[in-house]
């Protein structure tokens, strides 16, 4: 890693800087610089996204959380919220995809036992997460610090409604009540947001449709390539 002073100097002297989120712009002290552009990564080709059965029936109350198992990713928040949801919907399901820190993973398993939770599946690392998105009514994003978490746009493209922590990149990508739902740190609030959507199917469908439409414009590879190429072109034109 370069010392901060060298890294900052090189950023300032660049003709153009591309960041995946406003959080990185703030982190590197680049706010207000007119040569900084936020372009979020594409997460899959448009052709693949078009082929997804994203509007498939999701009759069960199924929740999903995807990512490296660690305290900062917040799987414990998902489990604690799930405990509250299961008091109302006893047959709901939670799938946890990913592997990670051994001690934290053991803690998650102990939470399941302590709270006597049913229908919790630890699925480990998966090469293809697509089937899990397609079966999940809701995808939970509980990470405390994401510049741009891929899980959020991936879920949107698959038609799984995202309920995410109101923080960092997640809060940048989700407009609360429009293309997803934001919650603050408490698991009880996360549970409450799930239960409210379960009681308002019209709002759920509206969020799902808009999120999918927006993700098709912003998060497919072709959109990313086009916007990056525009930046290269702009720099070349300025240097000509």
Short mmCIF file of C-alpha atoms in Angstrom, two decimals:
data_model
loop_
_atom_site.label_atom_id
_atom_site.label_comp_id
_atom_site.label_asym_id
_atom_site.label_seq_id
_atom_site.Cartn_x
_atom_site.Cartn_y
_atom_site.Cartn_z
CA UNK A 1 0.00 0.00 0.00
CA UNK A 2 1.14 3.51 -0.81
CA UNK A 3 1.42 6.05 2.04
CA UNK A 4 -1.67 8.23 2.21
CA UNK A 5 0.22 11.35 1.08
CA UNK A 6 1.51 9.70 -2.11
CA UNK A 7 -1.83 8.11 -2.89
CA UNK A 8 -3.67 11.39 -2.35
CA UNK A 9 -1.18 13.30 -4.52
CA UNK A 10 -1.58 10.85 -7.40
CA UNK A 11 -5.36 11.01 -7.15
CA UNK A 12 -5.30 14.79 -7.25
CA UNK A 13 -3.03 14.82 -10.32
CA UNK A 14 -5.14 12.35 -12.33
CA UNK A 15 -7.08 13.59 -15.34
CA UNK A 16 -10.11 11.60 -14.27
CA UNK A 17 -11.02 9.55 -11.22
CA UNK A 18 -13.77 6.91 -11.17
CA UNK A 19 -15.21 5.81 -7.83
CA UNK A 20 -17.88 3.15 -7.28
CA UNK A 21 -19.64 5.25 -4.65
CA UNK A 22 -19.84 8.60 -2.91
CA UNK A 23 -18.38 7.03 0.23
CA UNK A 24 -15.05 6.57 -1.56
CA UNK A 25 -15.17 10.15 -2.82
CA UNK A 26 -15.49 11.31 0.79
CA UNK A 27 -12.90 8.81 2.05
CA UNK A 28 -10.21 10.14 -0.28
CA UNK A 29 -11.12 13.79 0.28
CA UNK A 30 -12.20 14.28 -3.33
CA UNK A 31 -15.58 15.90 -2.78
CA UNK A 32 -15.90 18.98 -4.94
CA UNK A 33 -13.24 17.87 -7.45
CA UNK A 34 -14.68 18.29 -10.93
CA UNK A 35 -12.65 15.38 -12.35
CA UNK A 36 -14.32 12.78 -10.10
CA UNK A 37 -17.15 10.61 -11.42
CA UNK A 38 -19.17 7.96 -9.61
CA UNK A 39 -19.81 4.92 -11.81
CA UNK A 40 -21.13 1.84 -10.09
CA UNK A 41 -19.87 -1.56 -11.22
CA UNK A 42 -21.89 -3.78 -13.48
CA UNK A 43 -22.69 -7.13 -11.88
CA UNK A 44 -23.76 -9.21 -14.89
CA UNK A 45 -24.27 -8.98 -18.66
CA UNK A 46 -27.63 -7.64 -19.82
CA UNK A 47 -28.28 -10.84 -21.78
CA UNK A 48 -27.94 -12.95 -18.65
CA UNK A 49 -30.14 -10.56 -16.68
CA UNK A 50 -32.80 -10.77 -19.41
CA UNK A 51 -32.89 -14.56 -19.08
CA UNK A 52 -33.52 -14.57 -15.32
CA UNK A 53 -36.93 -15.73 -14.18
CA UNK A 54 -36.93 -12.71 -11.88
CA UNK A 55 -40.72 -12.41 -11.57
CA UNK A 56 -41.17 -16.02 -10.46
CA UNK A 57 -43.66 -16.83 -7.71
CA UNK A 58 -42.26 -16.55 -4.19
CA UNK A 59 -45.09 -17.85 -2.06
CA UNK A 60 -43.07 -18.61 1.06
CA UNK A 61 -41.60 -15.96 3.34
CA UNK A 62 -37.98 -16.66 2.50
CA UNK A 63 -35.04 -14.46 3.41
CA UNK A 64 -31.46 -14.51 2.16
CA UNK A 65 -28.19 -12.99 3.28
CA UNK A 66 -25.07 -13.38 1.13
CA UNK A 67 -21.45 -12.61 1.94
CA UNK A 68 -18.35 -13.35 3.96
CA UNK A 69 -19.30 -14.39 7.48
CA UNK A 70 -17.99 -11.68 9.78
CA UNK A 71 -19.29 -9.26 12.37
CA UNK A 72 -19.01 -6.31 9.99
CA UNK A 73 -21.22 -8.10 7.45
CA UNK A 74 -23.92 -8.40 10.11
CA UNK A 75 -25.24 -11.93 9.77
CA UNK A 76 -26.01 -11.82 13.51
CA UNK A 77 -28.37 -8.90 12.87
CA UNK A 78 -30.18 -10.99 10.27
CA UNK A 79 -30.53 -13.88 12.73
CA UNK A 80 -31.80 -11.68 15.53
CA UNK A 81 -34.33 -10.09 13.18
CA UNK A 82 -35.34 -13.51 11.92
CA UNK A 83 -36.11 -14.57 15.50
CA UNK A 84 -38.67 -11.75 15.69
CA UNK A 85 -40.15 -12.55 12.29
CA UNK A 86 -40.51 -16.21 13.16
CA UNK A 87 -42.70 -15.30 16.11
CA UNK A 88 -45.27 -14.08 13.57
CA UNK A 89 -44.51 -16.38 10.62
CA UNK A 90 -43.40 -19.69 12.09
CA UNK A 91 -42.66 -21.26 8.70
CA UNK A 92 -40.41 -18.50 7.36
CA UNK A 93 -36.94 -19.45 6.14
CA UNK A 94 -33.50 -17.85 6.28
CA UNK A 95 -30.66 -18.91 3.99
CA UNK A 96 -27.11 -17.80 4.82
CA UNK A 97 -24.70 -18.04 1.87
CA UNK A 98 -20.98 -17.62 2.44
CA UNK A 99 -18.13 -18.80 4.61
CA UNK A 100 -15.68 -16.86 6.76
CA UNK A 101 -14.35 -16.29 10.24
CA UNK A 102 -14.50 -19.55 12.21
CA UNK A 103 -15.16 -17.98 15.60
CA UNK A 104 -17.92 -15.77 14.24
CA UNK A 105 -19.47 -18.70 12.36
CA UNK A 106 -19.59 -20.67 15.60
CA UNK A 107 -21.25 -17.67 17.26
CA UNK A 108 -23.93 -17.62 14.55
CA UNK A 109 -24.66 -21.31 15.09
CA UNK A 110 -24.90 -20.71 18.84
CA UNK A 111 -27.43 -17.92 18.20
CA UNK A 112 -29.60 -20.35 16.25
CA UNK A 113 -29.49 -22.79 19.15
CA UNK A 114 -30.05 -20.16 21.87
CA UNK A 115 -33.08 -18.70 20.12
CA UNK A 116 -34.35 -22.12 19.02
CA UNK A 117 -34.66 -20.96 15.43
CA UNK A 118 -36.10 -23.24 12.78
CA UNK A 119 -35.54 -23.24 9.03
CA UNK A 120 -32.11 -21.56 9.11
CA UNK A 121 -29.72 -22.94 6.49
CA UNK A 122 -25.97 -22.33 6.45
CA UNK A 123 -25.14 -22.98 2.80
CA UNK A 124 -21.44 -22.11 2.73
CA UNK A 125 -19.67 -20.64 -0.27
CA UNK A 126 -21.63 -21.09 -3.52
CA UNK A 127 -20.31 -20.76 -7.07
CA UNK A 128 -23.77 -19.78 -8.32
CA UNK A 129 -25.95 -17.73 -5.99
CA UNK A 130 -28.63 -17.11 -8.64
CA UNK A 131 -30.99 -19.93 -7.51
CA UNK A 132 -30.96 -18.55 -3.96
CA UNK A 133 -31.81 -15.01 -5.09
CA UNK A 134 -34.65 -16.38 -7.21
CA UNK A 135 -36.15 -18.25 -4.27
CA UNK A 136 -35.73 -15.39 -1.77
CA UNK A 137 -38.57 -12.96 -1.31
CA UNK A 138 -36.21 -10.64 0.56
CA UNK A 139 -32.45 -10.20 0.50
CA UNK A 140 -30.96 -8.68 3.63
CA UNK A 141 -27.96 -6.37 3.44
CA UNK A 142 -26.71 -5.87 7.00
CA UNK A 143 -23.12 -4.86 6.31
CA UNK A 144 -21.87 -1.90 8.30
CA UNK A 145 -19.55 -0.50 5.64
CA UNK A 146 -20.03 -1.18 1.93
CA UNK A 147 -18.58 1.06 -0.76
CA UNK A 148 -20.72 -0.80 -3.28
CA UNK A 149 -21.98 -4.19 -2.20
CA UNK A 150 -22.65 -6.38 -5.25
CA UNK A 151 -25.37 -8.23 -3.37
CA UNK A 152 -27.76 -5.26 -3.54
CA UNK A 153 -27.87 -4.90 -7.36
CA UNK A 154 -27.66 -8.67 -7.86
CA UNK A 155 -30.75 -9.13 -5.71
CA UNK A 156 -32.57 -6.34 -7.55
CA UNK A 157 -31.87 -7.96 -10.91
CA UNK A 158 -33.21 -11.28 -9.59
CA UNK A 159 -36.44 -9.72 -8.30
CA UNK A 160 -35.60 -10.17 -4.62
CA UNK A 161 -36.52 -7.09 -2.59
CA UNK A 162 -33.55 -5.68 -0.68
CA UNK A 163 -33.86 -4.52 2.90
CA UNK A 164 -30.57 -2.86 3.71
CA UNK A 165 -28.76 -1.07 6.49
CA UNK A 166 -29.05 2.70 6.18
CA UNK A 167 -25.33 3.22 5.84
CA UNK A 168 -22.57 3.91 3.29
CA UNK A 169 -22.97 2.47 -0.21
CA UNK A 170 -26.15 0.57 0.60
CA UNK A 171 -27.91 3.83 1.47
CA UNK A 172 -26.60 5.34 -1.78
CA UNK A 173 -28.08 2.56 -3.91
CA UNK A 174 -31.43 2.23 -2.13
CA UNK A 175 -34.08 4.95 -2.17
CA UNK A 176 -36.17 3.98 0.82
CA UNK A 177 -39.58 2.67 -0.19
CA UNK A 178 -38.83 2.97 -3.92
CA UNK A 179 -36.27 0.36 -5.01
CA UNK A 180 -35.81 -1.22 -1.59
CA UNK A 181 -36.18 -0.52 2.11
CA UNK A 182 -33.65 0.91 4.57
CA UNK A 183 -33.44 0.15 8.27
CA UNK A 184 -31.27 1.49 11.07
CA UNK A 185 -29.00 -0.72 13.14
CA UNK A 186 -31.55 -2.49 15.36
CA UNK A 187 -32.66 -6.02 14.36
CA UNK A 188 -36.16 -5.22 15.59
CA UNK A 189 -36.44 -2.51 12.94
CA UNK A 190 -35.29 -4.91 10.24
CA UNK A 191 -37.93 -7.42 11.36
CA UNK A 192 -40.56 -4.67 11.41
CA UNK A 193 -39.78 -3.65 7.83
CA UNK A 194 -40.14 -7.24 6.62
CA UNK A 195 -43.44 -7.66 8.43
CA UNK A 196 -44.79 -4.36 7.07
CA UNK A 197 -44.01 -5.38 3.50
CA UNK A 198 -45.61 -8.76 4.09
CA UNK A 199 -48.77 -6.88 4.96
CA UNK A 200 -48.65 -4.64 1.89
CA UNK A 201 -48.29 -6.81 -1.21
CA UNK A 202 -48.91 -3.87 -3.56
CA UNK A 203 -45.96 -1.95 -2.11
CA UNK A 204 -43.81 -5.09 -2.24
CA UNK A 205 -44.59 -5.61 -5.94
CA UNK A 206 -44.05 -1.94 -6.73
CA UNK A 207 -40.62 -1.97 -5.09
CA UNK A 208 -39.66 -5.21 -6.83
CA UNK A 209 -40.63 -3.92 -10.28
CA UNK A 210 -38.94 -0.55 -9.91
CA UNK A 211 -35.76 -2.05 -8.45
CA UNK A 212 -35.48 -4.48 -11.34
CA UNK A 213 -36.06 -1.71 -13.90
CA UNK A 214 -33.50 0.59 -12.30
CA UNK A 215 -30.92 -2.20 -11.94
CA UNK A 216 -31.24 -3.04 -15.64
CA UNK A 217 -30.25 0.56 -16.42
CA UNK A 218 -27.47 0.98 -13.86
CA UNK A 219 -25.92 -2.35 -12.96
CA UNK A 220 -25.51 -4.42 -16.11
CA UNK A 221 -22.01 -4.72 -17.54
CA UNK A 222 -22.85 -2.89 -20.75
CA UNK A 223 -24.00 0.20 -18.88
CA UNK A 224 -20.79 0.22 -16.86
CA UNK A 225 -18.57 -0.18 -19.95
CA UNK A 226 -20.44 2.58 -21.79
CA UNK A 227 -20.02 5.07 -18.94
CA UNK A 228 -16.34 4.22 -18.40
CA UNK A 229 -15.69 4.58 -22.14
CA UNK A 230 -17.36 8.00 -22.06
CA UNK A 231 -14.90 9.05 -19.36
CA UNK A 232 -11.92 7.82 -21.37
CA UNK A 233 -13.26 9.64 -24.41
CA UNK A 234 -13.75 12.83 -22.42
CA UNK A 235 -10.15 12.74 -21.16
CA UNK A 236 -8.80 12.05 -24.67
CA UNK A 237 -10.81 14.93 -26.11
CA UNK A 238 -9.51 17.29 -23.42
CA UNK A 239 -5.91 16.23 -24.07
CA UNK A 240 -6.21 16.50 -27.86
#
